CSV table of C-alpha atoms in Angstrom, one decimal:
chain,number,residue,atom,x,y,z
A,1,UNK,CA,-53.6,26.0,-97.1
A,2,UNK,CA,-56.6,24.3,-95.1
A,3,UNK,CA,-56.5,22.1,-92.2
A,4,UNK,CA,-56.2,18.5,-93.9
A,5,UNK,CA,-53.2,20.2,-95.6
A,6,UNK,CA,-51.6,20.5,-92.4
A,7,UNK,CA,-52.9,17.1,-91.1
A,8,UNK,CA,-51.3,15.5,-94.5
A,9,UNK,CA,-48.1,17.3,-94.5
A,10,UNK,CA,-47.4,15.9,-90.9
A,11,UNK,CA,-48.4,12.7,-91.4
A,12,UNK,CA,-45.6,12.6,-94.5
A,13,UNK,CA,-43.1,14.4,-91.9
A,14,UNK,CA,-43.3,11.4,-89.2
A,15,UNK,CA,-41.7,8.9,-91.8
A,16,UNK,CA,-38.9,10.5,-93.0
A,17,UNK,CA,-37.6,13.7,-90.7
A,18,UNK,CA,-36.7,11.8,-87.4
A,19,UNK,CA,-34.4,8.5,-88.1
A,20,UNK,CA,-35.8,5.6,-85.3
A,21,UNK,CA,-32.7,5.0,-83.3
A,22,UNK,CA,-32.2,1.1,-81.6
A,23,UNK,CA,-31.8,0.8,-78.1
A,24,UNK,CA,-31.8,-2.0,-75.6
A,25,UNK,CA,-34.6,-0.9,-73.9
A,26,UNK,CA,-34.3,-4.1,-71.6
A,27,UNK,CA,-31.2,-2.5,-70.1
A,28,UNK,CA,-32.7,0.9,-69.7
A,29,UNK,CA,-35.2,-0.3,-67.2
A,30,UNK,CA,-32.0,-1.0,-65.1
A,31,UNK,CA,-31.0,2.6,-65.8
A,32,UNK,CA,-31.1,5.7,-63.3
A,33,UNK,CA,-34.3,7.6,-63.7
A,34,UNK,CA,-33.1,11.7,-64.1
A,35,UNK,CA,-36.4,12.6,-63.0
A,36,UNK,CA,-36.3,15.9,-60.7
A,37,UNK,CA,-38.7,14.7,-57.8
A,38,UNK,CA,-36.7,11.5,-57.7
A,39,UNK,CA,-33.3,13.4,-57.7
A,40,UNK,CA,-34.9,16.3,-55.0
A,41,UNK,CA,-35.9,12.5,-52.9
A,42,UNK,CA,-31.9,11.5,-52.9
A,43,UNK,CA,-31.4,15.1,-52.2
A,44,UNK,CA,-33.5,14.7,-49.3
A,45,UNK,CA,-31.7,11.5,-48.1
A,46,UNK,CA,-28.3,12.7,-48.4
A,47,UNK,CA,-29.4,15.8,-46.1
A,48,UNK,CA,-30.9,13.3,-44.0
A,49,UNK,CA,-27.5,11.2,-43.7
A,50,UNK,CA,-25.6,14.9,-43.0
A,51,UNK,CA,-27.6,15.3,-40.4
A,52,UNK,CA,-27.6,11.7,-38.3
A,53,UNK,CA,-23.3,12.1,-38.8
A,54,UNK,CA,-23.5,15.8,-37.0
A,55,UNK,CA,-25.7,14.5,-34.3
A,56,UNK,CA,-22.7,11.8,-34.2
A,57,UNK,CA,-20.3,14.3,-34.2
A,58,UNK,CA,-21.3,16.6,-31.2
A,59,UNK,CA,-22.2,13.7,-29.3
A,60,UNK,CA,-18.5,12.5,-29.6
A,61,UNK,CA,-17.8,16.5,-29.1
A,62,UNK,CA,-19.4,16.6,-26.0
A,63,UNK,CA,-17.3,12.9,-25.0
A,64,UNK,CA,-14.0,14.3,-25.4
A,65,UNK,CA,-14.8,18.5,-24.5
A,66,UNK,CA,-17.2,17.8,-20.8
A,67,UNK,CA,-18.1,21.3,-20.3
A,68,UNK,CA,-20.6,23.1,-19.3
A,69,UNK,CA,-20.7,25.8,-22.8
A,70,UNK,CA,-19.8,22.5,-25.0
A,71,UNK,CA,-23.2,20.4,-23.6
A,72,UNK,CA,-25.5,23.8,-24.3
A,73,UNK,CA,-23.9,24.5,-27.7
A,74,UNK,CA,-23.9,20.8,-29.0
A,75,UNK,CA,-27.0,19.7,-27.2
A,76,UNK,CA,-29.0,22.9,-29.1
A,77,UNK,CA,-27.4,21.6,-32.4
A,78,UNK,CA,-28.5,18.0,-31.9
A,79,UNK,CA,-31.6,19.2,-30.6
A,80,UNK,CA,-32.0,21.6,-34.3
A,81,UNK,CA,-30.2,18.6,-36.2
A,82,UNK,CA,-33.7,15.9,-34.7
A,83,UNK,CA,-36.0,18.4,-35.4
A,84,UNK,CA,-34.2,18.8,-38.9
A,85,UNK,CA,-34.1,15.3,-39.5
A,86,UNK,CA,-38.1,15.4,-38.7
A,87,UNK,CA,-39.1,17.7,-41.4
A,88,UNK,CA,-37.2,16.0,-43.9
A,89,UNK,CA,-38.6,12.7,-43.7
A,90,UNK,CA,-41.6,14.1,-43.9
A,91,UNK,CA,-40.9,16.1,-46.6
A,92,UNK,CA,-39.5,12.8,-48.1
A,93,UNK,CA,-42.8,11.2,-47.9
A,94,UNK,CA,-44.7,14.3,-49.2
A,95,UNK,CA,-42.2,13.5,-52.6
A,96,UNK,CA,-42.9,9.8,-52.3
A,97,UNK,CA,-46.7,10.4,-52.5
A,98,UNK,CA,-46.4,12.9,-55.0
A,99,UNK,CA,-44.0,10.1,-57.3
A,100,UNK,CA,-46.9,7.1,-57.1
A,101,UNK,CA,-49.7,9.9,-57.3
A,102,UNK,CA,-51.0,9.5,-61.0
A,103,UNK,CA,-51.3,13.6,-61.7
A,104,UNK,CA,-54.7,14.4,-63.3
A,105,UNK,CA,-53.2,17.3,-65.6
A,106,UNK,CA,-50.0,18.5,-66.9
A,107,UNK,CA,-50.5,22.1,-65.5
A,108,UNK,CA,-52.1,20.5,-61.8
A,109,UNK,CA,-48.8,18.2,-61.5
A,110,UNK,CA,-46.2,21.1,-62.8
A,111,UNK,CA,-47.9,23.3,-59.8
A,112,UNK,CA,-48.1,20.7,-57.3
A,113,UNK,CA,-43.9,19.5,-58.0
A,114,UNK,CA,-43.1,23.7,-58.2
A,115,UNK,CA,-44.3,24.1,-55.2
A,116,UNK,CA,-43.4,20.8,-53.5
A,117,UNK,CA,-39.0,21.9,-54.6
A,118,UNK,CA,-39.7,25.2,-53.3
A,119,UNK,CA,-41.3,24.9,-49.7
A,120,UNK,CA,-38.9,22.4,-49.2
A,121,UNK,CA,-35.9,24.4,-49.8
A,122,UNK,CA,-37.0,27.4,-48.1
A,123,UNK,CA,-37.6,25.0,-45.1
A,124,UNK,CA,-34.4,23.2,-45.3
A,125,UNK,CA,-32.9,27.0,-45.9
A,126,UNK,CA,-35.1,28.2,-42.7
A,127,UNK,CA,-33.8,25.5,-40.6
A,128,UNK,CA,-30.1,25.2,-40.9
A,129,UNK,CA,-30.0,29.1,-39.7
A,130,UNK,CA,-29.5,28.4,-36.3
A,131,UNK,CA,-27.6,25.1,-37.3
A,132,UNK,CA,-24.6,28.0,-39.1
A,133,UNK,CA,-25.2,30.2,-36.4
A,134,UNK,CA,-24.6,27.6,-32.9
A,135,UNK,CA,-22.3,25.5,-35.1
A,136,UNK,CA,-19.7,28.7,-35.5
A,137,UNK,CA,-20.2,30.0,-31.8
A,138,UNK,CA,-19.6,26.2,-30.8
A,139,UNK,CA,-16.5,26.2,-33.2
A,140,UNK,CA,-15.3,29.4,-31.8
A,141,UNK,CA,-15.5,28.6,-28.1
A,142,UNK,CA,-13.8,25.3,-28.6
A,143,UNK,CA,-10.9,26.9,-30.5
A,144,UNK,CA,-10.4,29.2,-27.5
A,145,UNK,CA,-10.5,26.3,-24.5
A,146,UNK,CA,-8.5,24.6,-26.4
A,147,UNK,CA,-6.0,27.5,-26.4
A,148,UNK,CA,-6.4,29.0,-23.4
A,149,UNK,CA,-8.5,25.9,-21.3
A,150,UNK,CA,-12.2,26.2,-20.1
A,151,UNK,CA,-11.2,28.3,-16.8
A,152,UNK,CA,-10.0,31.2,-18.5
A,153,UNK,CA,-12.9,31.7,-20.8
A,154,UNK,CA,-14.2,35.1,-19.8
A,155,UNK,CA,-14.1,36.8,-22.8
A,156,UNK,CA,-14.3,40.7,-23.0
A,157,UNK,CA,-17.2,42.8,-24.3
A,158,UNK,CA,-14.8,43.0,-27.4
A,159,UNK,CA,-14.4,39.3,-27.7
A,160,UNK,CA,-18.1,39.3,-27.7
A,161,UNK,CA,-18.5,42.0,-30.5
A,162,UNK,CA,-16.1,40.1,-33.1
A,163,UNK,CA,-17.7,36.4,-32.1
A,164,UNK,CA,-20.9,38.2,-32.5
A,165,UNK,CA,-20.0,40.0,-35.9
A,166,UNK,CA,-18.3,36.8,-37.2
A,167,UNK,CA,-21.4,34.7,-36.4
A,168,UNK,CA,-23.6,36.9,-38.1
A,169,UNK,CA,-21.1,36.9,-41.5
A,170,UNK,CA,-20.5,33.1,-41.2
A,171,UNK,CA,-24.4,32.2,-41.0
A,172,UNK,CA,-25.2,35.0,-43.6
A,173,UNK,CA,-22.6,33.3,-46.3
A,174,UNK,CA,-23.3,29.8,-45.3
A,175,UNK,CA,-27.3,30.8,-46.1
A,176,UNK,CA,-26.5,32.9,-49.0
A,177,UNK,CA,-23.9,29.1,-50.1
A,178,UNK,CA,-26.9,27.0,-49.5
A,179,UNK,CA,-29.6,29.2,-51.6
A,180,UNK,CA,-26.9,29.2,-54.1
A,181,UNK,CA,-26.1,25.6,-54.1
A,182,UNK,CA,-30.0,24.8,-54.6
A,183,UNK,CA,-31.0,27.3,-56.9
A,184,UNK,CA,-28.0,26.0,-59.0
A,185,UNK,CA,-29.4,22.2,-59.1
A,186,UNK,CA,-33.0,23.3,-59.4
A,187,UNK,CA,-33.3,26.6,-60.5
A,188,UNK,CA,-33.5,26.3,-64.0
A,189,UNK,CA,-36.2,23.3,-63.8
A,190,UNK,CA,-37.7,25.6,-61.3
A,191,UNK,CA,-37.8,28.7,-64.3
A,192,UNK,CA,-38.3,25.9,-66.6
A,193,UNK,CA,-41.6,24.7,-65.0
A,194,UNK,CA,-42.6,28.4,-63.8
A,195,UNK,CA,-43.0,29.6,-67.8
A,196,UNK,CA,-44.9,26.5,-68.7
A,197,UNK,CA,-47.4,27.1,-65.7
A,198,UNK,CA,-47.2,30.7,-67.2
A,199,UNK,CA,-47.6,29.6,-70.7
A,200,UNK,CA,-50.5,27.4,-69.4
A,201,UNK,CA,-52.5,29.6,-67.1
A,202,UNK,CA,-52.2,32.5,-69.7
A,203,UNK,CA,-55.9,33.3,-70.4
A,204,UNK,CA,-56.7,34.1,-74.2
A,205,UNK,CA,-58.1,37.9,-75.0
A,206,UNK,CA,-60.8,36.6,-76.9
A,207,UNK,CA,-62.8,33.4,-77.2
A,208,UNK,CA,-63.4,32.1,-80.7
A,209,UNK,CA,-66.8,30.8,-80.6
A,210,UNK,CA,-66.8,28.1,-83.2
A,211,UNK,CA,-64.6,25.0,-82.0
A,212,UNK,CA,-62.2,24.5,-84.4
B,1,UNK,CA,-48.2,-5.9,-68.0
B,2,UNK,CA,-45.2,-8.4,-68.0
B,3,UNK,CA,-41.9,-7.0,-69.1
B,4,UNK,CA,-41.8,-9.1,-72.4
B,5,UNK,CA,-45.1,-7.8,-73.4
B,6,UNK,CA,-43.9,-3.7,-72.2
B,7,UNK,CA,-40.4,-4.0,-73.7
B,8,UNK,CA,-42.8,-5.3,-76.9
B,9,UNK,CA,-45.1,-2.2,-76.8
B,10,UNK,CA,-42.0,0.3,-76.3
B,11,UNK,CA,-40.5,-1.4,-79.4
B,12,UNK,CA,-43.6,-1.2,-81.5
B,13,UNK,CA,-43.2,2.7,-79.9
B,14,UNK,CA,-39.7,3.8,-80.2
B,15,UNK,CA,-40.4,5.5,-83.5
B,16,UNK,CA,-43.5,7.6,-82.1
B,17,UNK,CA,-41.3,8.4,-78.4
B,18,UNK,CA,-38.2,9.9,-80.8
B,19,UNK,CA,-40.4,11.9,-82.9
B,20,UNK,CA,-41.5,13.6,-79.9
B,21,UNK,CA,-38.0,13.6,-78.4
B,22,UNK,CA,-36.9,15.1,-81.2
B,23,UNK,CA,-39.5,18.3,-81.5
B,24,UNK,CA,-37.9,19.0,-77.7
B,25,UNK,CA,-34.4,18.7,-77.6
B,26,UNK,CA,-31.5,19.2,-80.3
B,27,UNK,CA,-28.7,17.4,-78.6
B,28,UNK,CA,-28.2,13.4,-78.9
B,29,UNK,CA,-27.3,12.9,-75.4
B,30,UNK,CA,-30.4,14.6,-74.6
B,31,UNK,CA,-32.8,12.6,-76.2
B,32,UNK,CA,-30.9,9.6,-75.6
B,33,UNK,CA,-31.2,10.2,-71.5
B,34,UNK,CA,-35.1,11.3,-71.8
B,35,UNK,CA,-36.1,8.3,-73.8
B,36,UNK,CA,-34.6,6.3,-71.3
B,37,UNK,CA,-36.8,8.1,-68.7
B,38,UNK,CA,-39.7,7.6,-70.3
B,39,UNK,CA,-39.7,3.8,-70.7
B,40,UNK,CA,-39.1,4.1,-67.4
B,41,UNK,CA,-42.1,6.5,-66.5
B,42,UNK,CA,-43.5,3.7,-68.5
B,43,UNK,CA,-42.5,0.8,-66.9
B,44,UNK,CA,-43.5,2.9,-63.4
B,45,UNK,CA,-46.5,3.5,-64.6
B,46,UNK,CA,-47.3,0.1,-66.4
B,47,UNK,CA,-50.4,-0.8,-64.1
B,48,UNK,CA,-52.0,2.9,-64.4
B,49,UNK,CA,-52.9,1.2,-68.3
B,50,UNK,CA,-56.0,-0.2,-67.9
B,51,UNK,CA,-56.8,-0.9,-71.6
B,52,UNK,CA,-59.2,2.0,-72.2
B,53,UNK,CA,-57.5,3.1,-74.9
B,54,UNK,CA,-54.5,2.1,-77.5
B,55,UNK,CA,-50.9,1.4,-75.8
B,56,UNK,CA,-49.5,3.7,-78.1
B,57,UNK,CA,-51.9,6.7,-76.7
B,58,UNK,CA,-51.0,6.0,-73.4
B,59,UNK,CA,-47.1,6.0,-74.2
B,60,UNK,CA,-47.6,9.3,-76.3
B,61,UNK,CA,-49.0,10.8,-73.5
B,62,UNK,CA,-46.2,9.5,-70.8
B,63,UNK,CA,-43.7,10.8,-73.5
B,64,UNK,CA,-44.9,14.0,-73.3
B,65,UNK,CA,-45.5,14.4,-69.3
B,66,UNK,CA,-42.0,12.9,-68.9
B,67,UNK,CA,-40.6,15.4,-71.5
B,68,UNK,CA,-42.8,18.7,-70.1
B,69,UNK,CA,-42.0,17.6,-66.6
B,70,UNK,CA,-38.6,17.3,-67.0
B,71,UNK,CA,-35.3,18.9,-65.5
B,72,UNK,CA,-33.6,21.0,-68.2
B,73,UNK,CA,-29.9,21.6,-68.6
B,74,UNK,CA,-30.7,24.8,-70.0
B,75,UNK,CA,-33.4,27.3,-69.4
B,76,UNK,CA,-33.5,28.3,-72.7
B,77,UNK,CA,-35.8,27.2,-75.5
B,78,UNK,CA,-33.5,24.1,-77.2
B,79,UNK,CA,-35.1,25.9,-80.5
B,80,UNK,CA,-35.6,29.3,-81.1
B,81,UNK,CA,-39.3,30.4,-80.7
B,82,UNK,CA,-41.4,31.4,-83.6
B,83,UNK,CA,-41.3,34.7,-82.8
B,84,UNK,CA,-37.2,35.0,-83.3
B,85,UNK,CA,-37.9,33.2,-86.6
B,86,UNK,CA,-40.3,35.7,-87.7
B,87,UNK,CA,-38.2,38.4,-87.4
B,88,UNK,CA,-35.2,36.5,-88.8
B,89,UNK,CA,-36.6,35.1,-91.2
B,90,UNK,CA,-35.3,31.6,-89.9
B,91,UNK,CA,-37.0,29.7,-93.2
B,92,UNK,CA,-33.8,30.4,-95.3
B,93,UNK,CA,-33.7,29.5,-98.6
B,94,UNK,CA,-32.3,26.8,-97.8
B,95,UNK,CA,-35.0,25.3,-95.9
B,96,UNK,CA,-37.4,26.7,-98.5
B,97,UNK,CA,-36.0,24.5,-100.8
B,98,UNK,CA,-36.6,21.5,-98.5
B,99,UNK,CA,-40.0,18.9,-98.4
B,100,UNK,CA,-42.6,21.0,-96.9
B,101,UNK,CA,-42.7,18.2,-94.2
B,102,UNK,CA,-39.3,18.9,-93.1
B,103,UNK,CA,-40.1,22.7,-93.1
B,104,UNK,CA,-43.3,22.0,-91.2
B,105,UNK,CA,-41.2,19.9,-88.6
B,106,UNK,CA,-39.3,22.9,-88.3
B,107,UNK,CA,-41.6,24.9,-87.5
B,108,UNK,CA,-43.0,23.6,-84.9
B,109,UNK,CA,-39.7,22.6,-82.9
B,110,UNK,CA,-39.1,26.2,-82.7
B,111,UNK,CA,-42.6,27.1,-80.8
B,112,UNK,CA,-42.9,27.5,-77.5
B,113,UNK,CA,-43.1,24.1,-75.4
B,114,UNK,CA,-47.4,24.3,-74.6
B,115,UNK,CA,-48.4,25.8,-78.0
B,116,UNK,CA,-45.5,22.4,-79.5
B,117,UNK,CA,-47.5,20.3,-77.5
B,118,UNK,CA,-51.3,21.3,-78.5
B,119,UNK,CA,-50.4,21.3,-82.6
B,120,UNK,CA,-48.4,18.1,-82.4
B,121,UNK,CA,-51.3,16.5,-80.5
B,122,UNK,CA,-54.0,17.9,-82.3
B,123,UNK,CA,-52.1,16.7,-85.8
B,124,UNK,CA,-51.8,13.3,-84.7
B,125,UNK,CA,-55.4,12.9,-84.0
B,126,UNK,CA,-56.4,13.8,-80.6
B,127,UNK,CA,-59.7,15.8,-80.1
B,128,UNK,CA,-59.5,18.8,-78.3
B,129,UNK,CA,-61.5,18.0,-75.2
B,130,UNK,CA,-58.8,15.0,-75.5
B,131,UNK,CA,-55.9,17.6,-75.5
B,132,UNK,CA,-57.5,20.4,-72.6
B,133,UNK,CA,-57.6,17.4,-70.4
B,134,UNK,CA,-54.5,16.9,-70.6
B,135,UNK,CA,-52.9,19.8,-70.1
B,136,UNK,CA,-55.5,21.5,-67.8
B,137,UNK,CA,-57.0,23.8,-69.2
B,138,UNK,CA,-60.3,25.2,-70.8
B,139,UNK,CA,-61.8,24.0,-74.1
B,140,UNK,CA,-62.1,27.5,-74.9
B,141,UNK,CA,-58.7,28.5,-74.0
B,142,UNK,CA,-57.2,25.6,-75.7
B,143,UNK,CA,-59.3,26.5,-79.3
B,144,UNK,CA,-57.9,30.0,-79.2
B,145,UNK,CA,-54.5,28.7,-79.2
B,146,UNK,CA,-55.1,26.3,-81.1
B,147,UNK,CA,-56.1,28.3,-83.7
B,148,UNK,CA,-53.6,30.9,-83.0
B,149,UNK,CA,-50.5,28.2,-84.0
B,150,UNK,CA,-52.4,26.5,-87.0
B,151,UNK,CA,-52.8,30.6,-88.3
B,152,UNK,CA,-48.8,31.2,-87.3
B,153,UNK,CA,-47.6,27.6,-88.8
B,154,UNK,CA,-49.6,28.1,-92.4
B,155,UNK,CA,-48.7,31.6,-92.8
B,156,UNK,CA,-44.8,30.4,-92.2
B,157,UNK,CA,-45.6,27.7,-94.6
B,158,UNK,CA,-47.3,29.6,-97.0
B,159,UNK,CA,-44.6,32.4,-97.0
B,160,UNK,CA,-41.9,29.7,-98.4
């Protein structure tokens, strides 16, 4: 079997293998493009939403709860939450750029949108630590003023030990949820991409001399 | 491009777009969702075309970006790689009995996605300086592979 065999045996194959579906293609360029920048972009946006209703929230915490230990706690989240809101938008342009940019290659785009998903889930990971960690400490003093009123919040070296211990738990699970959460709705494009790069990069042992 | 002149091209296409959809996915659904993304990484893309070369190039490349470049539902291979079907013997009997077209088709959905996409280009007529370009790597790299399929395919062809 030579090479026009091969050439002639496909060209026979594109006619009567694969059956030409009909689609309204007019309507599909209404449709919802799947494609996993675009879907890491609303990602991005719905983060981004999160994070203006939380600086909402403690602001409204801080109306109703006027102390001292509620202004510190909720002004270091909405201080976190702006600076979080920062780095997503410009990680949302970043995306935006890399959409409209015309790639040169398949293997420079796969290794530019691999690493684009990554660094920006291990900064969105990175910054919602102290988020977990202030947001749980805020959570547990309220519960307790609430209880017991702002005066009498002098808790013992105990106290301290389990709000310390739980903080640490909470903020562990909640980063362990979120790593989870992402590598579930990216991971496998993330592997996907990862073994063509591999498959791509993966020098030959020999090189034939004679183009084929 | 105007739309009436794009939805004409993708027409003329569909054919060409399916046969590629179809050495990369197995289910319906599939395929139906990823030709819809690439008319519209198409239609995105419309005023990238600047007439260098045939509208149906430029869509066959697109359709093959979009469909390397694209979020799986599954990690694994939709088809299992040649290497499985050597040791299973995946050409059954009944496949041996088939067209050596449909055989050949076969054959090449179950290789692995880069080594799919250099045969599948290089059979439908692009050069090889045509298809390193494309994907980014040496001409010398890409002939070794090259070679290393069309060797793989014929001997599974041969041994039906």
């Amino acid at each position: 079997m030579n090479e026009m065999d091969l050439k002639e045996i496909w060209g026979k194959s594109t006619g009567n293998v694969v059956e030409k579906p009909v689609y309204d293609i007019k309507a599909m360029l209404s449709g919802k493009s799947i494609s996993p920048l675009r879907k890491l972009k609303r990602n991005l946006y719905i983060h981004m939403a999160y994070g203006v209703a939380g600086i909402g929230f403690f602001a409204a915490v801080m109306w109703f709860f006027p102390y001292t230990a509620v202004f510190i706690g909720s002004g270091i989240i909405m201080a976190i939450s702006i600076f979080f809101l920062g780095q997503l938008s410009v990680m949302a342009r970043s995306l935006e750029r890399l959409i409209k940019l015309k790639p040169g290659n398949l293997l420079e785009a796969l290794l530019q949108q691999h690493t684009l998903i990554r660094s920006t889930f291990r900064a969105q990971e990175a910054i919602a630590i102290p988020f977990y960690a202030v947001s749980i400490l805020l959570g547990m003093y309220l519960g307790f003023i609430h209880d017991r009123g702002p005066a009498d919040f002098s808790p013992q070296l105990q106290i301290w030990i389990i709000i310390g211990i739980v903080m640490v738990i909470w903020t562990f699970l909640a980063h362990k949820f979120e790593r989870w959460m992402n590598q579930k709705a990216f991971g496998v494009h993330l592997d996907h991409m990862k073994e063509i790069i591999s498959q791509l990069e993966q020098e030959p042992e020999s090189i034939i001399e004679n183009s084929l | 491009m105007k739309e009436k002149e794009f939805l004409s091209h993708i027409n003329e296409n569909t054919g060409l777009i399916w046969k590629l959809l179809h050495l990369y996915f197995q289910e319906e659904d599939a395929k139906r969702d990823m030709f819809q993304e690439v008319v519209l990484q198409c239609w995105a893309g419309r005023n990238n075309f600047r007439g260098d070369a045939k509208v149906s190039t430029w869509i066959y490349k697109v359709a093959l970006f979009t469909i390397l470049a694209s979020q799986r539902k599954n990690a694994k291979h939709q088809h299992a790689p040649l290497a499985e079907a050597d040791e299973k013997h995946l050409v059954t009997e009944g496949e041996a009995r088939a067209d050596q077209s449909e055989a050949l088709y076969r054959c090449i959905q179950r290789l692995k996605d880069v080594d799919k996409t250099i045969i599948t280009m290089h059979l439908d007529g692009f050069s090889n300086p045509e298809i390193a370009e494309f994907l980014g790597v040496s001409i010398n790299n890409l002939n070794v592979k090259l070679h290393r399929v069309k060797e793989s395919l014929k001997k599974q062809l041969t041994n039906e």
